[in-house]
Amino acid sequence: MLGLFLDGLRAAGIRNGLVAALDAPTADFVRRQGGHAYVRRLRSHTGSTDNHATSGLKFAVLLELVSVGASVLLSDVDVLWLQNP
């Protein structure tokens, strides 16, 4: 699914997409596909790293990026971009 998401970013002409990867292998995959990745290890309060447990933690990454002055449009990998916003 991540590969398809990256294909969609390229097709839409989005050059400044950044994937917040939860581990190094995911970041490596993104970079091999020509994308940009930021490795950010997240763990829920229970220690779980499953999809539902980490979903709410993405806002911690959002806060980090906004606090350094980045403009952020948050998207999940199940979104298809048809044009550059």
PDB file of N, CA and C in Angstrom:
ATOM      1  N   MET A   1       0.823  -1.190   0.000  1.00  0.00           N
ATOM      2  CA  MET A   1       0.000   0.000   0.000  1.00  0.00           C
ATOM      3  C   MET A   1       0.872   1.262   0.000  1.00  0.00           C
ATOM      4  N   LEU A   2       1.978   1.229   0.715  1.00  0.00           N
ATOM      5  CA  LEU A   2       2.856   2.398   0.761  1.00  0.00           C
ATOM      6  C   LEU A   2       3.452   2.693  -0.611  1.00  0.00           C
ATOM      7  N   GLY A   3       3.813   1.650  -1.348  1.00  0.00           N
ATOM      8  CA  GLY A   3       4.351   1.843  -2.690  1.00  0.00           C
ATOM      9  C   GLY A   3       3.342   2.525  -3.603  1.00  0.00           C
ATOM     10  N   LEU A   4       2.093   2.120  -3.517  1.00  0.00           N
ATOM     11  CA  LEU A   4       1.032   2.741  -4.322  1.00  0.00           C
ATOM     12  C   LEU A   4       0.835   4.200  -3.924  1.00  0.00           C
ATOM     13  N   PHE A   5       0.913   4.485  -2.627  1.00  0.00           N
ATOM     14  CA  PHE A   5       0.805   5.859  -2.147  1.00  0.00           C
ATOM     15  C   PHE A   5       1.929   6.711  -2.747  1.00  0.00           C
ATOM     16  N   LEU A   6       3.162   6.203  -2.726  1.00  0.00           N
ATOM     17  CA  LEU A   6       4.297   6.937  -3.287  1.00  0.00           C
ATOM     18  C   LEU A   6       4.145   7.131  -4.785  1.00  0.00           C
ATOM     19  N   ASP A   7       3.628   6.111  -5.480  1.00  0.00           N
ATOM     20  CA  ASP A   7       3.346   6.249  -6.912  1.00  0.00           C
ATOM     21  C   ASP A   7       2.347   7.380  -7.157  1.00  0.00           C
ATOM     22  N   GLY A   8       1.332   7.467  -6.318  1.00  0.00           N
ATOM     23  CA  GLY A   8       0.324   8.516  -6.443  1.00  0.00           C
ATOM     24  C   GLY A   8       0.905   9.901  -6.229  1.00  0.00           C
ATOM     25  N   LEU A   9       1.798  10.039  -5.238  1.00  0.00           N
ATOM     26  CA  LEU A   9       2.445  11.339  -5.015  1.00  0.00           C
ATOM     27  C   LEU A   9       3.232  11.760  -6.258  1.00  0.00           C
ATOM     28  N   ARG A  10       3.991  10.818  -6.808  1.00  0.00           N
ATOM     29  CA  ARG A  10       4.772  11.123  -8.022  1.00  0.00           C
ATOM     30  C   ARG A  10       3.869  11.507  -9.183  1.00  0.00           C
ATOM     31  N   ALA A  11       2.809  10.739  -9.383  1.00  0.00           N
ATOM     32  CA  ALA A  11       1.897  10.998 -10.503  1.00  0.00           C
ATOM     33  C   ALA A  11       1.213  12.354 -10.371  1.00  0.00           C
ATOM     34  N   ALA A  12       0.970  12.783  -9.136  1.00  0.00           N
ATOM     35  CA  ALA A  12       0.320  14.070  -8.900  1.00  0.00           C
ATOM     36  C   ALA A  12       1.314  15.230  -8.899  1.00  0.00           C
ATOM     37  N   GLY A  13       2.596  14.926  -9.042  1.00  0.00           N
ATOM     38  CA  GLY A  13       3.603  15.979  -9.069  1.00  0.00           C
ATOM     39  C   GLY A  13       3.944  16.529  -7.703  1.00  0.00           C
ATOM     40  N   ILE A  14       3.671  15.776  -6.663  1.00  0.00           N
ATOM     41  CA  ILE A  14       3.970  16.216  -5.296  1.00  0.00           C
ATOM     42  C   ILE A  14       5.406  15.804  -4.983  1.00  0.00           C
ATOM     43  N   ARG A  15       6.293  16.779  -4.890  1.00  0.00           N
ATOM     44  CA  ARG A  15       7.719  16.513  -4.698  1.00  0.00           C
ATOM     45  C   ARG A  15       8.161  16.652  -3.237  1.00  0.00           C
ATOM     46  N   ASN A  16       7.323  17.227  -2.399  1.00  0.00           N
ATOM     47  CA  ASN A  16       7.730  17.485  -1.014  1.00  0.00           C
ATOM     48  C   ASN A  16       6.987  16.598  -0.015  1.00  0.00           C
ATOM     49  N   GLY A  17       6.560  15.421  -0.446  1.00  0.00           N
ATOM     50  CA  GLY A  17       5.911  14.491   0.472  1.00  0.00           C
ATOM     51  C   GLY A  17       6.923  13.905   1.434  1.00  0.00           C
ATOM     52  N   LEU A  18       6.532  13.689   2.648  1.00  0.00           N
ATOM     53  CA  LEU A  18       7.400  13.125   3.677  1.00  0.00           C
ATOM     54  C   LEU A  18       6.648  12.011   4.386  1.00  0.00           C
ATOM     55  N   VAL A  19       7.249  10.830   4.411  1.00  0.00           N
ATOM     56  CA  VAL A  19       6.643   9.695   5.106  1.00  0.00           C
ATOM     57  C   VAL A  19       7.273   9.596   6.492  1.00  0.00           C
ATOM     58  N   ALA A  20       6.441   9.589   7.518  1.00  0.00           N
ATOM     59  CA  ALA A  20       6.913   9.346   8.878  1.00  0.00           C
ATOM     60  C   ALA A  20       6.935   7.836   9.063  1.00  0.00           C
ATOM     61  N   ALA A  21       8.123   7.261   8.937  1.00  0.00           N
ATOM     62  CA  ALA A  21       8.292   5.810   9.019  1.00  0.00           C
ATOM     63  C   ALA A  21       8.490   5.393  10.467  1.00  0.00           C
ATOM     64  N   LEU A  22       7.850   4.305  10.853  1.00  0.00           N
ATOM     65  CA  LEU A  22       7.968   3.824  12.225  1.00  0.00           C
ATOM     66  C   LEU A  22       9.199   2.962  12.449  1.00  0.00           C
ATOM     67  N   ASP A  23       9.895   2.599  11.374  1.00  0.00           N
ATOM     68  CA  ASP A  23      11.109   1.796  11.518  1.00  0.00           C
ATOM     69  C   ASP A  23      12.027   2.037  10.321  1.00  0.00           C
ATOM     70  N   ALA A  24      13.285   1.615  10.468  1.00  0.00           N
ATOM     71  CA  ALA A  24      14.287   1.831   9.428  1.00  0.00           C
ATOM     72  C   ALA A  24      13.973   1.082   8.132  1.00  0.00           C
ATOM     73  N   PRO A  25      13.498  -0.164   8.178  1.00  0.00           N
ATOM     74  CA  PRO A  25      13.186  -0.840   6.911  1.00  0.00           C
ATOM     75  C   PRO A  25      12.125  -0.098   6.083  1.00  0.00           C
ATOM     76  N   THR A  26      11.132   0.479   6.735  1.00  0.00           N
ATOM     77  CA  THR A  26      10.118   1.241   6.008  1.00  0.00           C
ATOM     78  C   THR A  26      10.738   2.490   5.402  1.00  0.00           C
ATOM     79  N   ALA A  27      11.573   3.187   6.163  1.00  0.00           N
ATOM     80  CA  ALA A  27      12.244   4.377   5.643  1.00  0.00           C
ATOM     81  C   ALA A  27      13.132   4.015   4.454  1.00  0.00           C
ATOM     82  N   ASP A  28      13.840   2.891   4.545  1.00  0.00           N
ATOM     83  CA  ASP A  28      14.688   2.444   3.437  1.00  0.00           C
ATOM     84  C   ASP A  28      13.853   2.176   2.189  1.00  0.00           C
ATOM     85  N   PHE A  29      12.693   1.548   2.354  1.00  0.00           N
ATOM     86  CA  PHE A  29      11.801   1.281   1.229  1.00  0.00           C
ATOM     87  C   PHE A  29      11.378   2.589   0.568  1.00  0.00           C
ATOM     88  N   VAL A  30      10.976   3.553   1.377  1.00  0.00           N
ATOM     89  CA  VAL A  30      10.535   4.848   0.853  1.00  0.00           C
ATOM     90  C   VAL A  30      11.662   5.500   0.055  1.00  0.00           C
ATOM     91  N   ARG A  31      12.860   5.479   0.599  1.00  0.00           N
ATOM     92  CA  ARG A  31      14.000   6.113  -0.075  1.00  0.00           C
ATOM     93  C   ARG A  31      14.363   5.388  -1.362  1.00  0.00           C
ATOM     94  N   ARG A  32      14.280   4.064  -1.362  1.00  0.00           N
ATOM     95  CA  ARG A  32      14.553   3.311  -2.597  1.00  0.00           C
ATOM     96  C   ARG A  32      13.535   3.645  -3.686  1.00  0.00           C
ATOM     97  N   GLN A  33      12.337   4.035  -3.276  1.00  0.00           N
ATOM     98  CA  GLN A  33      11.292   4.407  -4.231  1.00  0.00           C
ATOM     99  C   GLN A  33      11.408   5.876  -4.648  1.00  0.00           C
ATOM    100  N   GLY A  34      12.412   6.580  -4.137  1.00  0.00           N
ATOM    101  CA  GLY A  34      12.625   7.977  -4.498  1.00  0.00           C
ATOM    102  C   GLY A  34      11.883   8.958  -3.608  1.00  0.00           C
ATOM    103  N   GLY A  35      11.337   8.487  -2.498  1.00  0.00           N
ATOM    104  CA  GLY A  35      10.598   9.357  -1.580  1.00  0.00           C
ATOM    105  C   GLY A  35      11.459   9.857  -0.440  1.00  0.00           C
ATOM    106  N   HIS A  36      10.855  10.652   0.411  1.00  0.00           N
ATOM    107  CA  HIS A  36      11.520  11.215   1.581  1.00  0.00           C
ATOM    108  C   HIS A  36      10.912  10.581   2.828  1.00  0.00           C
ATOM    109  N   ALA A  37      11.774  10.219   3.769  1.00  0.00           N
ATOM    110  CA  ALA A  37      11.287   9.557   4.980  1.00  0.00           C
ATOM    111  C   ALA A  37      11.914  10.171   6.222  1.00  0.00           C
ATOM    112  N   TYR A  38      11.135  10.182   7.279  1.00  0.00           N
ATOM    113  CA  TYR A  38      11.544  10.646   8.597  1.00  0.00           C
ATOM    114  C   TYR A  38      11.258   9.487   9.543  1.00  0.00           C
ATOM    115  N   VAL A  39      12.304   8.904  10.129  1.00  0.00           N
ATOM    116  CA  VAL A  39      12.103   7.766  11.022  1.00  0.00           C
ATOM    117  C   VAL A  39      11.713   8.285  12.398  1.00  0.00           C
ATOM    118  N   ARG A  40      10.580   7.838  12.842  1.00  0.00           N
ATOM    119  CA  ARG A  40      10.062   8.254  14.156  1.00  0.00           C
ATOM    120  C   ARG A  40       9.452   7.038  14.825  1.00  0.00           C
ATOM    121  N   ARG A  41      10.145   6.515  15.783  1.00  0.00           N
ATOM    122  CA  ARG A  41       9.647   5.346  16.497  1.00  0.00           C
ATOM    123  C   ARG A  41       8.562   5.777  17.475  1.00  0.00           C
ATOM    124  N   LEU A  42       7.394   5.206  17.324  1.00  0.00           N
ATOM    125  CA  LEU A  42       6.260   5.541  18.182  1.00  0.00           C
ATOM    126  C   LEU A  42       5.769   4.279  18.882  1.00  0.00           C
ATOM    127  N   ARG A  43       5.424   4.418  20.127  1.00  0.00           N
ATOM    128  CA  ARG A  43       4.828   3.314  20.877  1.00  0.00           C
ATOM    129  C   ARG A  43       3.647   3.873  21.665  1.00  0.00           C
ATOM    130  N   SER A  44       2.592   3.110  21.669  1.00  0.00           N
ATOM    131  CA  SER A  44       1.418   3.521  22.441  1.00  0.00           C
ATOM    132  C   SER A  44       1.728   3.358  23.935  1.00  0.00           C
ATOM    133  N   HIS A  45       0.842   3.832  24.752  1.00  0.00           N
ATOM    134  CA  HIS A  45       1.024   3.723  26.205  1.00  0.00           C
ATOM    135  C   HIS A  45       1.079   2.268  26.659  1.00  0.00           C
ATOM    136  N   THR A  46       0.471   1.389  25.878  1.00  0.00           N
ATOM    137  CA  THR A  46       0.496  -0.039  26.216  1.00  0.00           C
ATOM    138  C   THR A  46       1.734  -0.726  25.654  1.00  0.00           C
ATOM    139  N   GLY A  47       2.521  -0.009  24.842  1.00  0.00           N
ATOM    140  CA  GLY A  47       3.711  -0.593  24.230  1.00  0.00           C
ATOM    141  C   GLY A  47       3.445  -1.211  22.878  1.00  0.00           C
ATOM    142  N   SER A  48       2.200  -1.237  22.463  1.00  0.00           N
ATOM    143  CA  SER A  48       1.833  -1.841  21.190  1.00  0.00           C
ATOM    144  C   SER A  48       2.271  -0.945  20.031  1.00  0.00           C
ATOM    145  N   THR A  49       2.576  -1.582  18.912  1.00  0.00           N
ATOM    146  CA  THR A  49       2.919  -0.828  17.698  1.00  0.00           C
ATOM    147  C   THR A  49       1.947  -1.153  16.572  1.00  0.00           C
ATOM    148  N   ASP A  50       0.795  -1.754  16.895  1.00  0.00           N
ATOM    149  CA  ASP A  50      -0.154  -2.080  15.834  1.00  0.00           C
ATOM    150  C   ASP A  50      -0.827  -0.821  15.301  1.00  0.00           C
ATOM    151  N   ASN A  51      -1.503  -0.972  14.184  1.00  0.00           N
ATOM    152  CA  ASN A  51      -2.095   0.147  13.457  1.00  0.00           C
ATOM    153  C   ASN A  51      -3.013   1.004  14.320  1.00  0.00           C
ATOM    154  N   HIS A  52      -3.920   0.382  15.036  1.00  0.00           N
ATOM    155  CA  HIS A  52      -4.882   1.152  15.828  1.00  0.00           C
ATOM    156  C   HIS A  52      -4.215   1.849  17.007  1.00  0.00           C
ATOM    157  N   ALA A  53      -3.238   1.190  17.602  1.00  0.00           N
ATOM    158  CA  ALA A  53      -2.565   1.773  18.762  1.00  0.00           C
ATOM    159  C   ALA A  53      -1.744   3.000  18.387  1.00  0.00           C
ATOM    160  N   THR A  54      -1.123   2.977  17.209  1.00  0.00           N
ATOM    161  CA  THR A  54      -0.257   4.092  16.819  1.00  0.00           C
ATOM    162  C   THR A  54      -0.981   5.181  16.034  1.00  0.00           C
ATOM    163  N   SER A  55      -2.205   4.936  15.632  1.00  0.00           N
ATOM    164  CA  SER A  55      -2.932   5.905  14.815  1.00  0.00           C
ATOM    165  C   SER A  55      -3.010   7.276  15.467  1.00  0.00           C
ATOM    166  N   GLY A  56      -3.350   7.328  16.716  1.00  0.00           N
ATOM    167  CA  GLY A  56      -3.461   8.608  17.410  1.00  0.00           C
ATOM    168  C   GLY A  56      -2.126   9.258  17.688  1.00  0.00           C
ATOM    169  N   LEU A  57      -1.045   8.474  17.646  1.00  0.00           N
ATOM    170  CA  LEU A  57       0.274   9.025  17.942  1.00  0.00           C
ATOM    171  C   LEU A  57       0.847   9.849  16.791  1.00  0.00           C
ATOM    172  N   LYS A  58       0.224   9.782  15.620  1.00  0.00           N
ATOM    173  CA  LYS A  58       0.728  10.567  14.487  1.00  0.00           C
ATOM    174  C   LYS A  58       0.666  12.062  14.774  1.00  0.00           C
ATOM    175  N   PHE A  59      -0.169  12.447  15.713  1.00  0.00           N
ATOM    176  CA  PHE A  59      -0.258  13.867  16.038  1.00  0.00           C
ATOM    177  C   PHE A  59       0.989  14.354  16.772  1.00  0.00           C
ATOM    178  N   ALA A  60       1.728  13.451  17.406  1.00  0.00           N
ATOM    179  CA  ALA A  60       3.007  13.827  18.012  1.00  0.00           C
ATOM    180  C   ALA A  60       4.000  14.212  16.919  1.00  0.00           C
ATOM    181  N   VAL A  61       3.996  13.467  15.819  1.00  0.00           N
ATOM    182  CA  VAL A  61       4.861  13.791  14.683  1.00  0.00           C
ATOM    183  C   VAL A  61       4.422  15.115  14.069  1.00  0.00           C
ATOM    184  N   LEU A  62       3.131  15.299  13.930  1.00  0.00           N
ATOM    185  CA  LEU A  62       2.590  16.546  13.391  1.00  0.00           C
ATOM    186  C   LEU A  62       3.055  17.733  14.234  1.00  0.00           C
ATOM    187  N   LEU A  63       2.969  17.611  15.546  1.00  0.00           N
ATOM    188  CA  LEU A  63       3.401  18.683  16.436  1.00  0.00           C
ATOM    189  C   LEU A  63       4.887  18.986  16.267  1.00  0.00           C
ATOM    190  N   GLU A  64       5.705  17.950  16.123  1.00  0.00           N
ATOM    191  CA  GLU A  64       7.142  18.158  15.917  1.00  0.00           C
ATOM    192  C   GLU A  64       7.403  18.970  14.656  1.00  0.00           C
ATOM    193  N   LEU A  65       6.726  18.635  13.586  1.00  0.00           N
ATOM    194  CA  LEU A  65       6.949  19.335  12.318  1.00  0.00           C
ATOM    195  C   LEU A  65       6.431  20.766  12.362  1.00  0.00           C
ATOM    196  N   VAL A  66       5.261  20.973  12.906  1.00  0.00           N
ATOM    197  CA  VAL A  66       4.683  22.315  12.987  1.00  0.00           C
ATOM    198  C   VAL A  66       5.511  23.206  13.922  1.00  0.00           C
ATOM    199  N   SER A  67       6.044  22.625  14.985  1.00  0.00           N
ATOM    200  CA  SER A  67       6.792  23.434  15.950  1.00  0.00           C
ATOM    201  C   SER A  67       8.110  23.967  15.385  1.00  0.00           C
ATOM    202  N   VAL A  68       8.609  23.382  14.291  1.00  0.00           N
ATOM    203  CA  VAL A  68       9.817  23.919  13.654  1.00  0.00           C
ATOM    204  C   VAL A  68       9.480  24.766  12.434  1.00  0.00           C
ATOM    205  N   GLY A  69       8.188  25.070  12.251  1.00  0.00           N
ATOM    206  CA  GLY A  69       7.769  25.986  11.200  1.00  0.00           C
ATOM    207  C   GLY A  69       7.356  25.349   9.888  1.00  0.00           C
ATOM    208  N   ALA A  70       7.253  24.028   9.852  1.00  0.00           N
ATOM    209  CA  ALA A  70       6.841  23.364   8.609  1.00  0.00           C
ATOM    210  C   ALA A  70       5.337  23.524   8.399  1.00  0.00           C
ATOM    211  N   SER A  71       4.945  23.666   7.151  1.00  0.00           N
ATOM    212  CA  SER A  71       3.532  23.627   6.790  1.00  0.00           C
ATOM    213  C   SER A  71       3.199  22.172   6.494  1.00  0.00           C
ATOM    214  N   VAL A  72       2.156  21.653   7.128  1.00  0.00           N
ATOM    215  CA  VAL A  72       1.868  20.221   7.058  1.00  0.00           C
ATOM    216  C   VAL A  72       0.443  19.981   6.588  1.00  0.00           C
ATOM    217  N   LEU A  73       0.318  19.062   5.652  1.00  0.00           N
ATOM    218  CA  LEU A  73      -0.975  18.530   5.249  1.00  0.00           C
ATOM    219  C   LEU A  73      -0.901  17.043   5.537  1.00  0.00           C
ATOM    220  N   LEU A  74      -1.583  16.603   6.563  1.00  0.00           N
ATOM    221  CA  LEU A  74      -1.519  15.219   7.017  1.00  0.00           C
ATOM    222  C   LEU A  74      -2.369  14.326   6.137  1.00  0.00           C
ATOM    223  N   SER A  75      -1.798  13.201   5.736  1.00  0.00           N
ATOM    224  CA  SER A  75      -2.510  12.257   4.885  1.00  0.00           C
ATOM    225  C   SER A  75      -2.160  10.840   5.318  1.00  0.00           C
ATOM    226  N   ASP A  76      -3.054   9.920   5.092  1.00  0.00           N
ATOM    227  CA  ASP A  76      -2.792   8.510   5.328  1.00  0.00           C
ATOM    228  C   ASP A  76      -2.495   7.841   3.993  1.00  0.00           C
ATOM    229  N   VAL A  77      -1.927   6.621   4.050  1.00  0.00           N
ATOM    230  CA  VAL A  77      -1.557   5.938   2.809  1.00  0.00           C
ATOM    231  C   VAL A  77      -2.763   5.451   2.021  1.00  0.00           C
ATOM    232  N   ASP A  78      -3.940   5.452   2.620  1.00  0.00           N
ATOM    233  CA  ASP A  78      -5.129   5.019   1.871  1.00  0.00           C
ATOM    234  C   ASP A  78      -5.810   6.176   1.154  1.00  0.00           C
ATOM    235  N   VAL A  79      -5.078   7.280   0.978  1.00  0.00           N
ATOM    236  CA  VAL A  79      -5.577   8.443   0.241  1.00  0.00           C
ATOM    237  C   VAL A  79      -4.831   8.506  -1.084  1.00  0.00           C
ATOM    238  N   LEU A  80      -5.551   8.750  -2.160  1.00  0.00           N
ATOM    239  CA  LEU A  80      -4.944   8.894  -3.489  1.00  0.00           C
ATOM    240  C   LEU A  80      -4.982  10.358  -3.878  1.00  0.00           C
ATOM    241  N   TRP A  81      -3.816  10.929  -4.141  1.00  0.00           N
ATOM    242  CA  TRP A  81      -3.721  12.321  -4.568  1.00  0.00           C
ATOM    243  C   TRP A  81      -3.779  12.379  -6.081  1.00  0.00           C
ATOM    244  N   LEU A  82      -4.688  13.192  -6.619  1.00  0.00           N
ATOM    245  CA  LEU A  82      -4.842  13.329  -8.064  1.00  0.00           C
ATOM    246  C   LEU A  82      -4.129  14.562  -8.603  1.00  0.00           C
ATOM    247  N   GLN A  83      -3.871  15.537  -7.719  1.00  0.00           N
ATOM    248  CA  GLN A  83      -3.121  16.715  -8.117  1.00  0.00           C
ATOM    249  C   GLN A  83      -2.441  17.300  -6.896  1.00  0.00           C
ATOM    250  N   ASN A  84      -1.443  18.121  -7.118  1.00  0.00           N
ATOM    251  CA  ASN A  84      -0.706  18.743  -6.039  1.00  0.00           C
ATOM    252  C   ASN A  84      -1.593  19.802  -5.372  1.00  0.00           C
ATOM    253  N   PRO A  85      -1.835  19.671  -4.078  1.00  0.00           N
ATOM    254  CA  PRO A  85      -2.715  20.645  -3.416  1.00  0.00           C
ATOM    255  C   PRO A  85      -2.066  22.004  -3.354  1.00  0.00           C
TER     256      PRO A  85
END
